[in-house]
Each structure stands twice: as structure tokens, then as C-alpha cells.
PDB file of C-alpha atoms in Angstrom:
ATOM      1  CA  UNK A1479     319.975 142.619  53.290  1.00 48.00           C
ATOM      2  CA  UNK A1480     321.282 145.814  52.572  1.00 50.00           C
ATOM      3  CA  UNK A1481     323.905 147.640  55.261  1.00 53.00           C
ATOM      4  CA  UNK A1482     323.550 151.198  56.525  1.00 52.00           C
ATOM      5  CA  UNK A1483     326.600 152.109  55.058  1.00 54.00           C
ATOM      6  CA  UNK A1484     325.012 151.036  51.482  1.00 50.00           C
ATOM      7  CA  UNK A1485     322.167 153.381  52.136  1.00 51.00           C
ATOM      8  CA  UNK A1486     324.101 156.227  53.631  1.00 55.00           C
ATOM      9  CA  UNK A1487     326.369 156.056  50.585  1.00 57.00           C
ATOM     10  CA  UNK A1488     323.043 156.382  48.082  1.00 57.00           C
ATOM     11  CA  UNK A1489     321.813 158.529  49.448  1.00 53.00           C
ATOM     12  CA  UNK A1490     325.062 161.094  49.393  1.00 49.00           C
ATOM     13  CA  UNK A1491     325.473 160.271  45.606  1.00 55.00           C
ATOM     14  CA  UNK A1492     321.832 161.504  45.559  1.00 53.00           C
ATOM     15  CA  UNK A1493     322.432 164.268  47.434  1.00 51.00           C
ATOM     16  CA  UNK A1494     325.675 165.376  45.672  1.00 49.00           C
ATOM     17  CA  UNK A1495     323.500 164.716  41.625  1.00 49.00           C
ATOM     18  CA  UNK A1496     320.306 167.171  43.169  1.00 46.00           C
ATOM     19  CA  UNK A1497     323.089 169.782  44.281  1.00 48.00           C
ATOM     20  CA  UNK A1498     324.616 169.628  40.526  1.00 46.00           C
ATOM     21  CA  UNK A1499     321.303 169.723  39.132  1.00 46.00           C
ATOM     22  CA  UNK A1500     320.158 172.710  41.376  1.00 48.00           C
ATOM     23  CA  UNK A1501     323.710 174.397  40.415  1.00 51.00           C
ATOM     24  CA  UNK A1502     323.018 173.719  36.938  1.00 50.00           C
ATOM     25  CA  UNK A1503     319.286 175.386  36.890  1.00 49.00           C
ATOM     26  CA  UNK A1504     320.948 178.052  38.924  1.00 74.00           C
ATOM     27  CA  UNK A1505     323.185 179.240  36.210  1.00 89.00           C
ATOM     28  CA  UNK A1506     321.400 182.017  34.473  1.00 93.00           C
ATOM     29  CA  UNK A1507     320.581 185.459  34.927  1.00 94.00           C
ATOM     30  CA  UNK A1508     317.194 187.548  35.446  1.00 94.00           C
ATOM     31  CA  UNK A1509     316.025 190.172  32.871  1.00 92.00           C
ATOM     32  CA  UNK A1510     313.044 192.544  33.863  1.00 91.00           C
ATOM     33  CA  UNK A1511     311.618 190.292  35.595  1.00 89.00           C
ATOM     34  CA  UNK A1512     312.593 186.680  33.555  1.00 94.00           C
ATOM     35  CA  UNK A1513     314.721 184.230  34.273  1.00 94.00           C
ATOM     36  CA  UNK A1514     317.082 183.321  31.658  1.00 93.00           C
ATOM     37  CA  UNK A1515     319.148 180.585  31.672  1.00 94.00           C
ATOM     38  CA  UNK A1516     322.624 180.594  30.538  1.00 93.00           C
ATOM     39  CA  UNK A1517     324.236 177.682  28.202  1.00 90.00           C
ATOM     40  CA  UNK A1518     327.203 175.846  28.876  1.00 89.00           C
ATOM     41  CA  UNK A1519     330.865 177.610  28.241  1.00 94.00           C
ATOM     42  CA  UNK A1520     333.650 176.695  25.702  1.00 94.00           C
ATOM     43  CA  UNK A1521     336.427 176.120  28.769  1.00 95.00           C
ATOM     44  CA  UNK A1522     338.496 178.962  27.996  1.00 94.00           C
ATOM     45  CA  UNK A1523     339.473 182.650  29.516  1.00 96.00           C
ATOM     46  CA  UNK A1524     337.032 184.967  29.270  1.00 96.00           C
ATOM     47  CA  UNK A1525     337.359 188.578  29.110  1.00 95.00           C
ATOM     48  CA  UNK A1526     333.968 190.219  29.768  1.00 96.00           C
ATOM     49  CA  UNK A1527     333.593 193.748  29.575  1.00 95.00           C
ATOM     50  CA  UNK A1528     331.287 195.959  32.560  1.00 95.00           C
ATOM     51  CA  UNK A1529     329.709 199.016  32.662  1.00 95.00           C
ATOM     52  CA  UNK A1530     331.317 202.018  33.872  1.00 93.00           C
ATOM     53  CA  UNK A1531     328.777 203.603  35.948  1.00 91.00           C
ATOM     54  CA  UNK A1532     324.964 202.754  34.199  1.00 93.00           C
ATOM     55  CA  UNK A1533     324.598 199.048  34.901  1.00 95.00           C
ATOM     56  CA  UNK A1534     321.771 198.872  32.164  1.00 94.00           C
ATOM     57  CA  UNK A1535     325.187 199.703  29.666  1.00 94.00           C
ATOM     58  CA  UNK A1536     326.386 195.255  30.313  1.00 96.00           C
ATOM     59  CA  UNK A1537     325.270 193.104  27.354  1.00 96.00           C
ATOM     60  CA  UNK A1538     323.228 190.046  27.358  1.00 96.00           C
ATOM     61  CA  UNK A1539     326.418 187.937  25.675  1.00 95.00           C
ATOM     62  CA  UNK A1540     328.196 189.286  29.033  1.00 96.00           C
ATOM     63  CA  UNK A1541     325.230 188.322  31.871  1.00 97.00           C
ATOM     64  CA  UNK A1542     325.398 184.838  29.968  1.00 96.00           C
ATOM     65  CA  UNK A1543     329.300 184.281  30.134  1.00 97.00           C
ATOM     66  CA  UNK A1544     328.649 185.602  34.429  1.00 97.00           C
ATOM     67  CA  UNK A1545     326.207 183.033  35.019  1.00 96.00           C
ATOM     68  CA  UNK A1546     327.594 180.234  33.330  1.00 95.00           C
ATOM     69  CA  UNK A1547     331.554 180.302  33.932  1.00 96.00           C
ATOM     70  CA  UNK A1548     332.670 177.979  35.957  1.00 96.00           C
ATOM     71  CA  UNK A1549     335.083 180.258  37.303  1.00 97.00           C
ATOM     72  CA  UNK A1550     334.462 183.851  38.107  1.00 97.00           C
ATOM     73  CA  UNK A1551     337.181 186.232  39.170  1.00 96.00           C
ATOM     74  CA  UNK A1552     337.040 189.656  39.995  1.00 94.00           C
ATOM     75  CA  UNK A1553     339.605 192.786  41.185  1.00 92.00           C
ATOM     76  CA  UNK A1554     337.144 193.546  43.843  1.00 93.00           C
ATOM     77  CA  UNK A1555     334.535 191.272  44.325  1.00 94.00           C
ATOM     78  CA  UNK A1556     331.719 193.651  46.505  1.00 95.00           C
ATOM     79  CA  UNK A1557     331.685 195.863  43.374  1.00 94.00           C
ATOM     80  CA  UNK A1558     330.796 192.869  41.193  1.00 95.00           C
ATOM     81  CA  UNK A1559     328.289 191.508  43.458  1.00 96.00           C
ATOM     82  CA  UNK A1560     326.487 194.571  42.935  1.00 96.00           C
ATOM     83  CA  UNK A1561     326.023 193.674  39.131  1.00 96.00           C
ATOM     84  CA  UNK A1562     325.580 189.901  39.985  1.00 96.00           C
ATOM     85  CA  UNK A1563     322.753 191.014  41.983  1.00 96.00           C
ATOM     86  CA  UNK A1564     321.394 193.364  39.729  1.00 95.00           C
ATOM     87  CA  UNK A1565     320.947 190.588  37.412  1.00 96.00           C
ATOM     88  CA  UNK A1566     320.337 188.019  39.373  1.00 95.00           C
ATOM     89  CA  UNK A1567     323.100 185.678  39.030  1.00 96.00           C
ATOM     90  CA  UNK A1568     324.761 183.174  41.662  1.00 93.00           C
ATOM     91  CA  UNK A1569     327.784 182.915  40.337  1.00 94.00           C
ATOM     92  CA  UNK A1570     330.424 183.417  43.850  1.00 93.00           C
ATOM     93  CA  UNK A1571     333.646 185.663  42.220  1.00 95.00           C
ATOM     94  CA  UNK A1572     336.632 185.419  43.482  1.00 95.00           C
ATOM     95  CA  UNK A1573     339.408 188.160  43.743  1.00 94.00           C
ATOM     96  CA  UNK A1574     342.448 188.868  41.250  1.00 93.00           C
ATOM     97  CA  UNK A1575     344.405 191.958  41.453  1.00 91.00           C
ATOM     98  CA  UNK A1576     347.685 193.268  41.349  1.00 86.00           C
ATOM     99  CA  UNK A1577     348.641 192.511  45.098  1.00 90.00           C
ATOM    100  CA  UNK A1578     347.355 189.103  45.128  1.00 91.00           C
ATOM    101  CA  UNK A1579     348.214 187.890  41.488  1.00 90.00           C
ATOM    102  CA  UNK A1580     351.149 185.591  42.084  1.00 90.00           C
ATOM    103  CA  UNK A1581     348.720 183.642  43.741  1.00 92.00           C
ATOM    104  CA  UNK A1582     346.070 183.610  42.238  1.00 93.00           C
ATOM    105  CA  UNK A1583     346.647 183.525  39.016  1.00 94.00           C
ATOM    106  CA  UNK A1584     347.935 180.173  38.817  1.00 95.00           C
ATOM    107  CA  UNK A1585     344.529 178.882  40.693  1.00 96.00           C
ATOM    108  CA  UNK A1586     343.070 180.620  37.178  1.00 96.00           C
ATOM    109  CA  UNK A1587     345.377 178.883  35.195  1.00 96.00           C
ATOM    110  CA  UNK A1588     344.962 175.588  36.851  1.00 96.00           C
ATOM    111  CA  UNK A1589     340.697 175.616  36.795  1.00 97.00           C
ATOM    112  CA  UNK A1590     341.071 176.075  32.788  1.00 96.00           C
ATOM    113  CA  UNK A1591     343.916 173.026  33.256  1.00 96.00           C
ATOM    114  CA  UNK A1592     340.832 170.681  34.741  1.00 97.00           C
ATOM    115  CA  UNK A1593     339.208 171.952  31.447  1.00 96.00           C
ATOM    116  CA  UNK A1594     336.691 175.191  33.894  1.00 96.00           C
ATOM    117  CA  UNK A1595     335.912 178.560  31.828  1.00 97.00           C
ATOM    118  CA  UNK A1596     336.969 181.476  33.951  1.00 97.00           C
ATOM    119  CA  UNK A1597     335.748 184.626  33.474  1.00 97.00           C
ATOM    120  CA  UNK A1598     337.577 187.926  34.115  1.00 97.00           C
ATOM    121  CA  UNK A1599     335.887 191.095  34.718  1.00 95.00           C
ATOM    122  CA  UNK A1600     337.707 194.628  36.219  1.00 91.00           C
ATOM    123  CA  UNK A1601     335.641 196.818  38.458  1.00 91.00           C
ATOM    124  CA  UNK A1602     334.199 198.681  35.310  1.00 91.00           C
ATOM    125  CA  UNK A1603     334.996 198.873  31.373  1.00 91.00           C
ATOM    126  CA  UNK A1604     337.684 196.238  29.751  1.00 90.00           C
ATOM    127  CA  UNK A1605     339.716 194.323  31.118  1.00 88.00           C
ATOM    128  CA  UNK A1606     343.559 194.006  30.477  1.00 82.00           C
ATOM    129  CA  UNK A1607     342.651 198.148  29.603  1.00 78.00           C
ATOM    130  CA  UNK A1608     344.870 199.689  32.629  1.00 72.00           C
ATOM    131  CA  UNK A1609     344.719 196.810  34.808  1.00 74.00           C
ATOM    132  CA  UNK A1610     346.670 193.606  36.056  1.00 77.00           C
ATOM    133  CA  UNK A1611     344.735 191.054  33.956  1.00 84.00           C
ATOM    134  CA  UNK A1612     346.720 191.559  31.006  1.00 85.00           C
ATOM    135  CA  UNK A1613     349.502 189.295  32.903  1.00 88.00           C
ATOM    136  CA  UNK A1614     346.838 186.364  33.054  1.00 92.00           C
ATOM    137  CA  UNK A1615     345.691 186.298  29.214  1.00 91.00           C
ATOM    138  CA  UNK A1616     348.946 186.313  28.734  1.00 89.00           C
ATOM    139  CA  UNK A1617     350.099 183.812  30.833  1.00 92.00           C
ATOM    140  CA  UNK A1618     347.056 181.981  29.142  1.00 92.00           C
ATOM    141  CA  UNK A1619     347.678 182.647  25.752  1.00 90.00           C
ATOM    142  CA  UNK A1620     351.382 181.226  26.012  1.00 91.00           C
ATOM    143  CA  UNK A1621     350.047 178.372  28.042  1.00 93.00           C
ATOM    144  CA  UNK A1622     347.914 177.491  24.749  1.00 92.00           C
ATOM    145  CA  UNK A1623     344.391 178.137  26.547  1.00 94.00           C
ATOM    146  CA  UNK A1624     342.349 179.908  24.611  1.00 92.00           C
ATOM    147  CA  UNK A1625     341.024 183.996  25.734  1.00 92.00           C
ATOM    148  CA  UNK A1626     337.705 185.385  24.028  1.00 93.00           C
ATOM    149  CA  UNK A1627     336.881 188.580  24.319  1.00 92.00           C
ATOM    150  CA  UNK A1628     333.538 189.518  25.661  1.00 93.00           C
ATOM    151  CA  UNK A1629     333.130 192.996  23.980  1.00 92.00           C
ATOM    152  CA  UNK A1630     331.791 195.799  26.020  1.00 94.00           C
ATOM    153  CA  UNK A1631     331.779 199.638  28.286  1.00 93.00           C
ATOM    154  CA  UNK A1632     334.959 201.319  27.241  1.00 92.00           C
ATOM    155  CA  UNK A1633     335.458 205.091  29.477  1.00 93.00           C
ATOM    156  CA  UNK A1634     337.787 205.620  26.537  1.00 93.00           C
ATOM    157  CA  UNK A1635     336.093 205.435  23.682  1.00 94.00           C
ATOM    158  CA  UNK A1636     333.100 206.599  25.746  1.00 94.00           C
ATOM    159  CA  UNK A1637     334.883 209.921  26.363  1.00 94.00           C
ATOM    160  CA  UNK A1638     335.883 209.775  22.431  1.00 95.00           C
ATOM    161  CA  UNK A1639     332.307 209.579  20.229  1.00 94.00           C
ATOM    162  CA  UNK A1640     331.188 211.997  23.848  1.00 95.00           C
ATOM    163  CA  UNK A1641     333.914 214.587  23.459  1.00 94.00           C
ATOM    164  CA  UNK A1642     333.086 215.844  19.559  1.00 93.00           C
ATOM    165  CA  UNK A1643     336.581 215.673  18.651  1.00 93.00           C
ATOM    166  CA  UNK A1644     338.530 213.960  15.914  1.00 91.00           C
ATOM    167  CA  UNK A1645     338.458 209.781  15.883  1.00 90.00           C
ATOM    168  CA  UNK A1646     339.892 208.898  12.681  1.00 87.00           C
ATOM    169  CA  UNK A1647     343.442 208.463  14.654  1.00 87.00           C
ATOM    170  CA  UNK A1648     343.904 208.572  18.571  1.00 90.00           C
ATOM    171  CA  UNK A1649     346.364 206.978  21.395  1.00 88.00           C
ATOM    172  CA  UNK A1650     345.289 205.927  24.262  1.00 90.00           C
ATOM    173  CA  UNK A1651     347.633 206.770  27.197  1.00 85.00           C
ATOM    174  CA  UNK A1652     346.646 205.002  29.635  1.00 84.00           C
ATOM    175  CA  UNK A1653     347.114 207.016  33.404  1.00 86.00           C
ATOM    176  CA  UNK A1654     349.506 210.080  32.762  1.00 86.00           C
ATOM    177  CA  UNK A1655     352.027 210.084  35.198  1.00 86.00           C
ATOM    178  CA  UNK A1656     352.203 212.165  38.392  1.00 87.00           C
ATOM    179  CA  UNK A1657     355.399 214.027  37.903  1.00 89.00           C
ATOM    180  CA  UNK A1658     355.473 217.244  36.062  1.00 88.00           C
ATOM    181  CA  UNK A1659     358.005 216.748  33.477  1.00 85.00           C
ATOM    182  CA  UNK A1660     357.033 212.952  32.818  1.00 85.00           C
ATOM    183  CA  UNK A1661     353.732 213.957  32.186  1.00 85.00           C
ATOM    184  CA  UNK A1662     354.766 216.700  29.993  1.00 84.00           C
ATOM    185  CA  UNK A1663     356.965 214.553  27.949  1.00 80.00           C
ATOM    186  CA  UNK A1664     353.922 211.828  27.713  1.00 79.00           C
ATOM    187  CA  UNK A1665     351.609 215.118  26.527  1.00 82.00           C
ATOM    188  CA  UNK A1666     353.764 215.926  23.390  1.00 77.00           C
ATOM    189  CA  UNK A1667     354.415 212.105  22.202  1.00 68.00           C
ATOM    190  CA  UNK A1668     352.045 211.504  19.076  1.00 75.00           C
ATOM    191  CA  UNK A1669     350.185 214.025  16.380  1.00 75.00           C
ATOM    192  CA  UNK A1670     346.694 212.515  17.326  1.00 87.00           C
ATOM    193  CA  UNK A1671     342.900 212.739  19.551  1.00 92.00           C
ATOM    194  CA  UNK A1672     344.937 212.186  22.750  1.00 93.00           C
ATOM    195  CA  UNK A1673     342.581 210.019  25.628  1.00 93.00           C
ATOM    196  CA  UNK A1674     344.451 209.826  29.238  1.00 93.00           C
ATOM    197  CA  UNK A1675     342.786 209.224  32.907  1.00 93.00           C
ATOM    198  CA  UNK A1676     343.108 211.643  35.584  1.00 94.00           C
ATOM    199  CA  UNK A1677     342.327 212.108  38.896  1.00 92.00           C
ATOM    200  CA  UNK A1678     340.107 214.914  40.007  1.00 93.00           C
ATOM    201  CA  UNK A1679     342.545 216.265  42.324  1.00 91.00           C
ATOM    202  CA  UNK A1680     345.555 216.776  39.541  1.00 92.00           C
ATOM    203  CA  UNK A1681     342.800 217.600  36.535  1.00 94.00           C
ATOM    204  CA  UNK A1682     343.436 221.489  37.052  1.00 94.00           C
ATOM    205  CA  UNK A1683     347.479 220.925  37.005  1.00 93.00           C
ATOM    206  CA  UNK A1684     346.864 218.868  33.953  1.00 94.00           C
ATOM    207  CA  UNK A1685     344.782 221.568  31.604  1.00 95.00           C
ATOM    208  CA  UNK A1686     347.682 223.628  32.279  1.00 94.00           C
ATOM    209  CA  UNK A1687     350.833 221.569  31.615  1.00 93.00           C
ATOM    210  CA  UNK A1688     348.456 220.338  28.222  1.00 92.00           C
ATOM    211  CA  UNK A1689     347.638 224.192  27.305  1.00 92.00           C
ATOM    212  CA  UNK A1690     351.898 225.091  27.949  1.00 91.00           C
ATOM    213  CA  UNK A1691     352.818 221.838  26.386  1.00 89.00           C
ATOM    214  CA  UNK A1692     351.005 221.609  23.160  1.00 89.00           C
ATOM    215  CA  UNK A1693     348.932 225.291  22.955  1.00 88.00           C
ATOM    216  CA  UNK A1694     346.230 226.968  24.477  1.00 92.00           C
ATOM    217  CA  UNK A1695     344.058 226.642  21.371  1.00 91.00           C
ATOM    218  CA  UNK A1696     344.312 222.443  20.932  1.00 92.00           C
ATOM    219  CA  UNK A1697     340.571 221.880  21.191  1.00 94.00           C
ATOM    220  CA  UNK A1698     339.793 219.412  24.396  1.00 95.00           C
ATOM    221  CA  UNK A1699     337.065 217.631  26.386  1.00 94.00           C
ATOM    222  CA  UNK A1700     336.569 216.735  30.397  1.00 95.00           C
ATOM    223  CA  UNK A1701     334.672 213.706  30.557  1.00 95.00           C
ATOM    224  CA  UNK A1702     333.894 213.080  33.872  1.00 95.00           C
ATOM    225  CA  UNK A1703     331.706 210.401  35.379  1.00 94.00           C
ATOM    226  CA  UNK A1704     330.823 208.615  32.440  1.00 93.00           C
ATOM    227  CA  UNK A1705     327.482 206.858  32.600  1.00 89.00           C
ATOM    228  CA  UNK A1706     326.445 207.946  35.388  1.00 91.00           C
ATOM    229  CA  UNK A1707     323.378 210.078  37.229  1.00 91.00           C
ATOM    230  CA  UNK A1708     326.330 212.953  36.940  1.00 91.00           C
ATOM    231  CA  UNK A1709     328.350 212.976  33.729  1.00 91.00           C
ATOM    232  CA  UNK A1710     329.893 215.741  32.132  1.00 93.00           C
ATOM    233  CA  UNK A1711     331.697 216.920  29.236  1.00 91.00           C
ATOM    234  CA  UNK A1712     333.329 220.302  29.210  1.00 93.00           C
ATOM    235  CA  UNK A1713     334.499 221.215  26.130  1.00 92.00           C
ATOM    236  CA  UNK A1714     336.750 223.962  24.673  1.00 94.00           C
ATOM    237  CA  UNK A1715     340.424 224.946  23.822  1.00 95.00           C
ATOM    238  CA  UNK A1716     342.677 224.088  26.450  1.00 95.00           C
ATOM    239  CA  UNK A1717     343.322 227.343  27.496  1.00 94.00           C
ATOM    240  CA  UNK A1718     339.325 228.005  28.155  1.00 95.00           C
ATOM    241  CA  UNK A1719     339.777 224.150  30.059  1.00 95.00           C
ATOM    242  CA  UNK A1720     342.287 225.428  31.729  1.00 94.00           C
ATOM    243  CA  UNK A1721     340.581 228.142  32.805  1.00 94.00           C
ATOM    244  CA  UNK A1722     337.388 226.355  34.226  1.00 93.00           C
ATOM    245  CA  UNK A1723     339.643 223.462  36.402  1.00 91.00           C
ATOM    246  CA  UNK A1724     342.042 226.467  38.286  1.00 84.00           C
ATOM    247  CA  UNK A1725     343.581 225.375  41.177  1.00 68.00           C
ATOM    248  CA  UNK A1726     340.316 225.939  43.684  1.00 67.00           C
ATOM    249  CA  UNK A1727     338.364 223.836  41.356  1.00 73.00           C
ATOM    250  CA  UNK A1728     335.995 221.522  43.393  1.00 85.00           C
ATOM    251  CA  UNK A1729     336.691 218.243  41.280  1.00 89.00           C
ATOM    252  CA  UNK A1730     334.826 214.766  42.351  1.00 92.00           C
ATOM    253  CA  UNK A1731     334.461 211.793  39.755  1.00 93.00           C
ATOM    254  CA  UNK A1732     336.280 209.706  37.625  1.00 92.00           C
ATOM    255  CA  UNK A1733     337.824 211.447  34.861  1.00 95.00           C
ATOM    256  CA  UNK A1734     339.083 210.631  30.847  1.00 94.00           C
ATOM    257  CA  UNK A1735     340.469 213.861  28.956  1.00 96.00           C
ATOM    258  CA  UNK A1736     340.536 213.984  25.586  1.00 95.00           C
ATOM    259  CA  UNK A1737     342.986 216.071  23.497  1.00 94.00           C
ATOM    260  CA  UNK A1738     342.148 217.010  19.467  1.00 92.00           C
ATOM    261  CA  UNK A1739     345.218 216.604  17.384  1.00 89.00           C
ATOM    262  CA  UNK A1740     346.994 219.692  16.321  1.00 84.00           C
ATOM    263  CA  UNK A1741     345.272 221.718  13.449  1.00 78.00           C
ATOM    264  CA  UNK A1742     347.057 221.304   9.769  1.00 65.00           C
ATOM    265  CA  UNK A1743     349.541 223.970   9.431  1.00 63.00           C
ATOM    266  CA  UNK A1744     349.825 225.187   5.677  1.00 66.00           C
ATOM    267  CA  UNK A1745     353.033 224.317   4.561  1.00 65.00           C
ATOM    268  CA  UNK A1746     355.808 227.613   4.320  1.00 71.00           C
ATOM    269  CA  UNK A1747     357.970 227.676   1.035  1.00 76.00           C
ATOM    270  CA  UNK A1748     361.252 226.504   0.881  1.00 77.00           C
ATOM    271  CA  UNK A1749     362.949 230.151   0.264  1.00 77.00           C
ATOM    272  CA  UNK A1750     360.951 231.614   3.505  1.00 83.00           C
ATOM    273  CA  UNK A1751     361.540 228.942   5.786  1.00 86.00           C
ATOM    274  CA  UNK A1752     365.455 228.963   4.798  1.00 87.00           C
ATOM    275  CA  UNK A1753     365.289 233.117   5.851  1.00 89.00           C
ATOM    276  CA  UNK A1754     363.890 231.905   9.141  1.00 89.00           C
ATOM    277  CA  UNK A1755     366.269 229.237   9.764  1.00 90.00           C
ATOM    278  CA  UNK A1756     369.469 231.937   9.064  1.00 89.00           C
ATOM    279  CA  UNK A1757     367.293 235.323  11.137  1.00 91.00           C
ATOM    280  CA  UNK A1758     367.231 232.717  14.385  1.00 91.00           C
ATOM    281  CA  UNK A1759     370.898 231.183  14.017  1.00 89.00           C
ATOM    282  CA  UNK A1760     372.422 234.651  13.879  1.00 89.00           C
ATOM    283  CA  UNK A1761     371.122 235.084  17.745  1.00 89.00           C
ATOM    284  CA  UNK A1762     371.096 231.315  18.564  1.00 90.00           C
ATOM    285  CA  UNK A1763     372.519 228.389  18.643  1.00 90.00           C
ATOM    286  CA  UNK A1764     372.113 225.912  16.252  1.00 89.00           C
ATOM    287  CA  UNK A1765     370.321 223.373  18.379  1.00 88.00           C
ATOM    288  CA  UNK A1766     367.778 226.280  19.611  1.00 89.00           C
ATOM    289  CA  UNK A1767     367.304 227.859  16.043  1.00 88.00           C
ATOM    290  CA  UNK A1768     365.728 224.427  15.074  1.00 87.00           C
ATOM    291  CA  UNK A1769     363.660 223.819  17.713  1.00 86.00           C
ATOM    292  CA  UNK A1770     362.256 227.481  17.348  1.00 87.00           C
ATOM    293  CA  UNK A1771     361.678 226.771  13.655  1.00 86.00           C
ATOM    294  CA  UNK A1772     360.101 224.052  14.138  1.00 83.00           C
ATOM    295  CA  UNK A1773     357.506 225.483  16.760  1.00 78.00           C
ATOM    296  CA  UNK A1774     356.633 228.041  14.224  1.00 81.00           C
ATOM    297  CA  UNK A1775     356.148 226.065  11.370  1.00 79.00           C
ATOM    298  CA  UNK A1776     355.367 223.031  12.737  1.00 72.00           C
ATOM    299  CA  UNK A1777     358.482 220.978  10.781  1.00 77.00           C
ATOM    300  CA  UNK A1778     360.396 218.354  12.387  1.00 77.00           C
ATOM    301  CA  UNK A1779     363.412 219.843  14.395  1.00 81.00           C
ATOM    302  CA  UNK A1780     365.628 217.555  12.467  1.00 83.00           C
ATOM    303  CA  UNK A1781     364.259 217.706   9.076  1.00 85.00           C
ATOM    304  CA  UNK A1782     365.307 221.883  10.298  1.00 88.00           C
ATOM    305  CA  UNK A1783     368.145 221.197  11.918  1.00 88.00           C
ATOM    306  CA  UNK A1784     369.838 219.298   8.934  1.00 88.00           C
ATOM    307  CA  UNK A1785     369.103 222.089   6.887  1.00 88.00           C
ATOM    308  CA  UNK A1786     370.511 224.509   8.795  1.00 89.00           C
ATOM    309  CA  UNK A1787     373.965 222.517   8.292  1.00 89.00           C
ATOM    310  CA  UNK A1788     373.438 222.685   4.678  1.00 86.00           C
ATOM    311  CA  UNK A1789     372.640 226.762   5.314  1.00 85.00           C
ATOM    312  CA  UNK A1790     375.751 226.986   6.828  1.00 79.00           C
ATOM    313  CA  UNK A1791     378.234 224.227   4.802  1.00 71.00           C
ATOM    314  CA  UNK A1792     376.707 226.518   1.757  1.00 66.00           C
ATOM    315  CA  UNK A1793     377.831 230.017   2.855  1.00 64.00           C
ATOM    316  CA  UNK A1794     381.068 228.975   4.219  1.00 55.00           C
ATOM    317  CA  UNK A1795     381.633 227.019   0.797  1.00 49.00           C
TER     318      UNK A1795
END
């Protein structure tokens, strides 16, 4: 005779098997009322780009990864839940952000160590771009786990290609510093198309500072609410944009500021540069004379300072 304990154990095992089968069956996503199953994922860390506004910008590979991952980590579970519900994905997200990274990170690494697939998303755009996900990716690499990017939407690139500014060389510099001097130092850093994140209540001061540091005639674009209903590109010179975004402007939404590279200036003749340096050195200290000459000619300040030293030595000799 089979005892009730044996029957109960068999029923439990059957239920567990049924639950596992149901979970596997639910690993999929819905696209235009068609349910598409997700294939099993290799155990590794997936960095999944998600839409920055328009939910239709998600890729098929991203949907399959979000549906098939054993563990889905995100900045804000409420934000990610909206995306999952839109595509009928039943995976349950868990929080990983800058405030809990010290506790959540080791749990995600432990899941990788147990042969699980882990997908990481940010609230919008590509993970690791201006968010704490880079720490998890770095730890995973150091621990010997495979890290797989799932490319897709990116606010800096969307702003760059929509700005109409040169894209052959550009620098994404993240969020601009809040303090004025640090902001101006960052703006003056590199002779390339510059891409910055900025907040709506600081955009007026930032565009004004950029016009003063880089020149009012430098081309730029303020890209607001990218891919969303009220997407807007305002293009013009920094001076023109500074006039639009004055301190009284009521600006809302997420902003990417794109500033074009300086226009190439014709190189002045050596004799003209020497004459300019001598003229400036009559009224200014050598350092300030070199700085002013650099501003007027576009040449490097150090090169001009060394040149001025040489001229001075020649005159004294």
C-alpha cells in the first residue's frame, strides 16, 4: 500500500513540474497580438537598451532578452513594468540603482555564478551611459563572466544625428557640472562636436555660458523630449539659442545639448603672428599676450608662448 506521504510528495513534484513548464511557456513577448516565445539565454550579463520615450523603438532582440532572462534588473521597477506590460512580458523586475548597488550587485553576481542569465536595463536608453550599471559590468568582467550588449536607443546619438551638426568626431561628456567655473572648463575641453545632458531649469545659463566660452557664432542644437510626443529640435548659433532660452524661459522635459566643433580658421602667416605677438607684448605680460594671440589666431597658447620667448630672446640678443 502506498502511504499518503508518498502520494503527497508525488503530487508536489507534479505541481512543481507543472509550475516550471508554465514558467517556460510564459517566457515570451507579444507583438501585434502575436505571442512569440523567447529562446533560452546563455548564462551571462546582458546590457539591454530600452526606449528613451517612444516604446515602439524597442528591438526584437531586446524583447526576447527581457522575456527570457532568469533575472531582470532595472533602475525603477515601475518604469520597466510599463515597458514589460506593453509587450506582454511577465518577467518580474528587481531593483538595481545607485542607492542599493552595494547590496543588489552581489546578488546579481551570485545569480551569474549559479548559471543564471541576468539582464540589466536603465530607465531609458543604453545602460552604463550615465548610470551606475558600469560598476556591475566591471565586476562581472573581473569575475570572468561574459557581458553582452544588446544595442538600441541612445539619447546622445539621437540628438547628434537630429542636430544636423558634424558627426565625424564628437565627444559625449555626460551631465554638465552645476558650478559655473567647472561648467565653463568642461565646455572648453575638446575641438569636436560636444554632447551634454542638461536639465530644463539650467539650460538657459548653460547656453549663455557656452556662447561666452566657445563663441556666440558656434553652431548648436537643443534637443528636447527625444522620441516623445513633444520632441523638439532648436538649431542655431549659441548666441541665437541663448536669446531663446533666457532666464525667463519656461522649459520642460529632458534635454540633450549638442554643440558643433569650431570652424577651421585659415592659418595666419608666421610673420603676421610674430607681429601680433610683439604688439600684444608691449602692453600685456607674456602669458596674457600668448592667451590673447591664441584667441585671435586659433593657434595653441603654449606654441605662441614659446614663440614669444624666442622673439624676446632674439630681441635681447
